[in-house]
mmCIF file of C-alpha atoms in Angstrom:
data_model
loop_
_atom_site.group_PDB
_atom_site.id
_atom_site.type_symbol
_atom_site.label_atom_id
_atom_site.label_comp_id
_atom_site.label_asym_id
_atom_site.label_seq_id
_atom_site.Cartn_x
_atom_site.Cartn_y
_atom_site.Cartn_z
ATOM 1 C CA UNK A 151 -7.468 -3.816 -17.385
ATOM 2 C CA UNK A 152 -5.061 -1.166 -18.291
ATOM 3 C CA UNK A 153 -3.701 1.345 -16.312
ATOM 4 C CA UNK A 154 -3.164 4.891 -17.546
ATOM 5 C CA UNK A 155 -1.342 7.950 -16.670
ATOM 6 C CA UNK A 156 0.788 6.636 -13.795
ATOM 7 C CA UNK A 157 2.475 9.658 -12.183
ATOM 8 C CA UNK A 158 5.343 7.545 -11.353
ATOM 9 C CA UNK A 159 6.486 3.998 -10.305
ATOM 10 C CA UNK A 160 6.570 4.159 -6.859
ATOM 11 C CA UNK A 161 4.074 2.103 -4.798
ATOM 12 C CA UNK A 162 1.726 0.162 -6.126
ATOM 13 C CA UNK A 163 -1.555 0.152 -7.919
ATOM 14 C CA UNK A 164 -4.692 -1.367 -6.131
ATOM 15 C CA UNK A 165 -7.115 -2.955 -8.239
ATOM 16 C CA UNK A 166 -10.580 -2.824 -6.700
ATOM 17 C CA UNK A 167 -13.470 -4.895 -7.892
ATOM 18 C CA UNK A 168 -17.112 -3.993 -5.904
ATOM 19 C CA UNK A 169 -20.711 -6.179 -7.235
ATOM 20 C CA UNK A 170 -22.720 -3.742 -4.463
ATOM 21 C CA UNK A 171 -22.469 -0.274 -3.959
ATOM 22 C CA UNK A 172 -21.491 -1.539 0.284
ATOM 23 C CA UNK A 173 -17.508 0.473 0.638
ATOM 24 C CA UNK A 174 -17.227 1.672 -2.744
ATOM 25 C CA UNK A 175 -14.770 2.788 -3.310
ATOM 26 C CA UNK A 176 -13.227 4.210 -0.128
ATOM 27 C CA UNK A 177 -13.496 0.617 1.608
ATOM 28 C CA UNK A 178 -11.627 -1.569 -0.997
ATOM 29 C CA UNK A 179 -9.875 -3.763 1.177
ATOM 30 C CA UNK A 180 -13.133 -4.322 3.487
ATOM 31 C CA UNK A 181 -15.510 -4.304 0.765
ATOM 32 C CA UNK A 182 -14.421 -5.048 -2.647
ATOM 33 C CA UNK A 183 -15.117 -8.688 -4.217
ATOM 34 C CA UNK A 184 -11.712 -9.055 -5.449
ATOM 35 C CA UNK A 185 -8.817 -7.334 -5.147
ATOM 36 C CA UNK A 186 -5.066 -6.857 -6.312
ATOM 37 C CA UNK A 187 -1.980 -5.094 -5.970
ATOM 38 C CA UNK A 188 0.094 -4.452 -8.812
ATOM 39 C CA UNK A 189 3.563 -3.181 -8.576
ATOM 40 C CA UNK A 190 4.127 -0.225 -11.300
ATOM 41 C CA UNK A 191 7.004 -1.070 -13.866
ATOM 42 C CA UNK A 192 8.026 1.624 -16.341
ATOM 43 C CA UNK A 193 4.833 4.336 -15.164
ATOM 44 C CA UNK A 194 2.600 1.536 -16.565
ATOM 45 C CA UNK A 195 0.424 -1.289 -14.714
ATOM 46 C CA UNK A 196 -2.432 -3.853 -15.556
ATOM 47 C CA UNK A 197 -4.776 -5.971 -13.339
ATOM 48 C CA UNK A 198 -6.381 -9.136 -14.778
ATOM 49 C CA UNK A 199 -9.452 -10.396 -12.850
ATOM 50 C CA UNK A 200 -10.041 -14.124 -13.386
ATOM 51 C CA UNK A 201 -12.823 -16.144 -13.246
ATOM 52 C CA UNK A 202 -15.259 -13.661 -12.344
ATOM 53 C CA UNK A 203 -19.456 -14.509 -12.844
ATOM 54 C CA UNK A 204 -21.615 -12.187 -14.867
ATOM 55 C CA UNK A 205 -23.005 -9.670 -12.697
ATOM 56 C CA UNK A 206 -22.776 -5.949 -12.458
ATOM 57 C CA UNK A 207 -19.642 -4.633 -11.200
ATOM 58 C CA UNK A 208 -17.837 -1.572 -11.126
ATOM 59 C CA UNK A 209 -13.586 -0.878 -10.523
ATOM 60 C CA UNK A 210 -11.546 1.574 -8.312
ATOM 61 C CA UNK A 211 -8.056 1.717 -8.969
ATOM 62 C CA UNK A 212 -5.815 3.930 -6.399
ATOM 63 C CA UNK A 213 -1.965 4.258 -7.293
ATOM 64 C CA UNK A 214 -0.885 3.593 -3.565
ATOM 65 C CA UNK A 215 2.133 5.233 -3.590
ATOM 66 C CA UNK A 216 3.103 4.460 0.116
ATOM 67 C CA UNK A 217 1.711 1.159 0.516
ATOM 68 C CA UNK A 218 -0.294 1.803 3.316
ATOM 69 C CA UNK A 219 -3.602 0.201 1.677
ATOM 70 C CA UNK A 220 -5.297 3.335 1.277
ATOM 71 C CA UNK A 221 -5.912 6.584 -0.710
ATOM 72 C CA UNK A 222 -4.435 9.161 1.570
ATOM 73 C CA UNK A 223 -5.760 12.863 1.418
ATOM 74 C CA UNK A 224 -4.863 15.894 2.720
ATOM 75 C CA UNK A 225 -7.102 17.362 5.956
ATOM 76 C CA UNK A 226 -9.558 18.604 3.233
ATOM 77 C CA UNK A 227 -10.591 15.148 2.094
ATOM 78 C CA UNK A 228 -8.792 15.488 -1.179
ATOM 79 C CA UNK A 229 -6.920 12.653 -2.244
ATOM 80 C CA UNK A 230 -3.097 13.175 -2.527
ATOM 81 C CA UNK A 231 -2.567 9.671 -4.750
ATOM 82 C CA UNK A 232 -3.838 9.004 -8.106
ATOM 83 C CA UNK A 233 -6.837 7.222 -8.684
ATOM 84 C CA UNK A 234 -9.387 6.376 -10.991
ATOM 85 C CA UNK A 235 -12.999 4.461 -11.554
ATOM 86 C CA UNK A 236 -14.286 2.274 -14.877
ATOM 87 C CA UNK A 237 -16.389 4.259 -17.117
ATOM 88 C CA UNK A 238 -14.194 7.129 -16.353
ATOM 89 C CA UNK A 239 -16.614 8.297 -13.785
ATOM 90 C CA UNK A 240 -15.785 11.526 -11.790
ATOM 91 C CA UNK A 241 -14.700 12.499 -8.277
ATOM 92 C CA UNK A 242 -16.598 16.146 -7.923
ATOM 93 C CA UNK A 243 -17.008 16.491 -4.196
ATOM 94 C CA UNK A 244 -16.620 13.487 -3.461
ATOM 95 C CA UNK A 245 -16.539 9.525 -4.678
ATOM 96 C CA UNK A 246 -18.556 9.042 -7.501
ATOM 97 C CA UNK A 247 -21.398 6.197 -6.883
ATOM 98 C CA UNK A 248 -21.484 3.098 -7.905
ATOM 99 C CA UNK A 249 -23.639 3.274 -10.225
ATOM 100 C CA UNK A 250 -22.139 5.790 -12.162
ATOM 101 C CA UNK A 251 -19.249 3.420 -11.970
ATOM 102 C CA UNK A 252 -20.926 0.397 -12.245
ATOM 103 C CA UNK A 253 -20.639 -2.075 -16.092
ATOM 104 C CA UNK A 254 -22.212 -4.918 -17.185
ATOM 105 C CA UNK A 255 -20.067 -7.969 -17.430
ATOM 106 C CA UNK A 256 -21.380 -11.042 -19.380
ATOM 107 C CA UNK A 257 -18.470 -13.519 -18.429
ATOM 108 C CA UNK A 258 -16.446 -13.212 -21.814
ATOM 109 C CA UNK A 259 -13.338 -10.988 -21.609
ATOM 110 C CA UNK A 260 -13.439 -7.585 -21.219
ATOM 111 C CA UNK A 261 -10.650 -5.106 -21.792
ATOM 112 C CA UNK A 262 -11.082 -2.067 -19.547
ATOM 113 C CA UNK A 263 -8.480 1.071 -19.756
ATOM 114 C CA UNK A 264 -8.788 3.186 -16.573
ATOM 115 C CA UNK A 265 -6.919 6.610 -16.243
ATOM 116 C CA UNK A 266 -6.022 8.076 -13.204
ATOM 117 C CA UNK A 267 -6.565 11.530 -11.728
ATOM 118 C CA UNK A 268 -4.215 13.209 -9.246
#
């Protein structure tokens, strides 16, 4: 998966992987199936999944640009690091759900681009 718009290279990128709508996406290191950090080299990152079964899934990404293992916002609720969700499903008051978010995945390779939004 492929990583777009960056803002910079500070931090890292969080991969999230959910199969259940349980923590998505706020709760990615609690919840998620699988997960990775990637550091950022150049404004450009990409996570790789391995070995996952066919299932229904869907992907956060959050450019966590202090490390802290979570998307930070502001005392609005509005998130102050990039992120971003596979099938380039919205944030509009809110996380989007998963199924909005959610793919099918039949167990060949899949090459997912995922922009973020600051």
């Amino acid at each position: 998966m492929k990583i777009l718009d960056i803002r910079n290279s500070t931090g890292g990128v969080a991969c999230a992987l959910f199969e259940s709508p349980e923590g998505f996406p706020t709760e990615y290191l609690r919840a998620a199936t699988n997960i990775m950090v990637i550091k950022i080299r150049d404004k450009q990152a990409r996570c790789d999944f391995e070995d996952i079964p066919p299932g229904t899934y869907a992907l956060a990404v959050v450019h966590d640009e202090n490390m802290n293992g979570k998307l930070d916002t502001n005392l609005l609720g509005i998130p102050k690091e990039g992120y971003g969700f596979s099938n380039d499903a919205k944030a509009l008051f809110g996380a989007p759900s998963f199924p909005a978010a959610s793919f099918p995945y039949d167990g060949q390779n899949l090459e997912l681009t995922i922009s973020l939004s600051y």
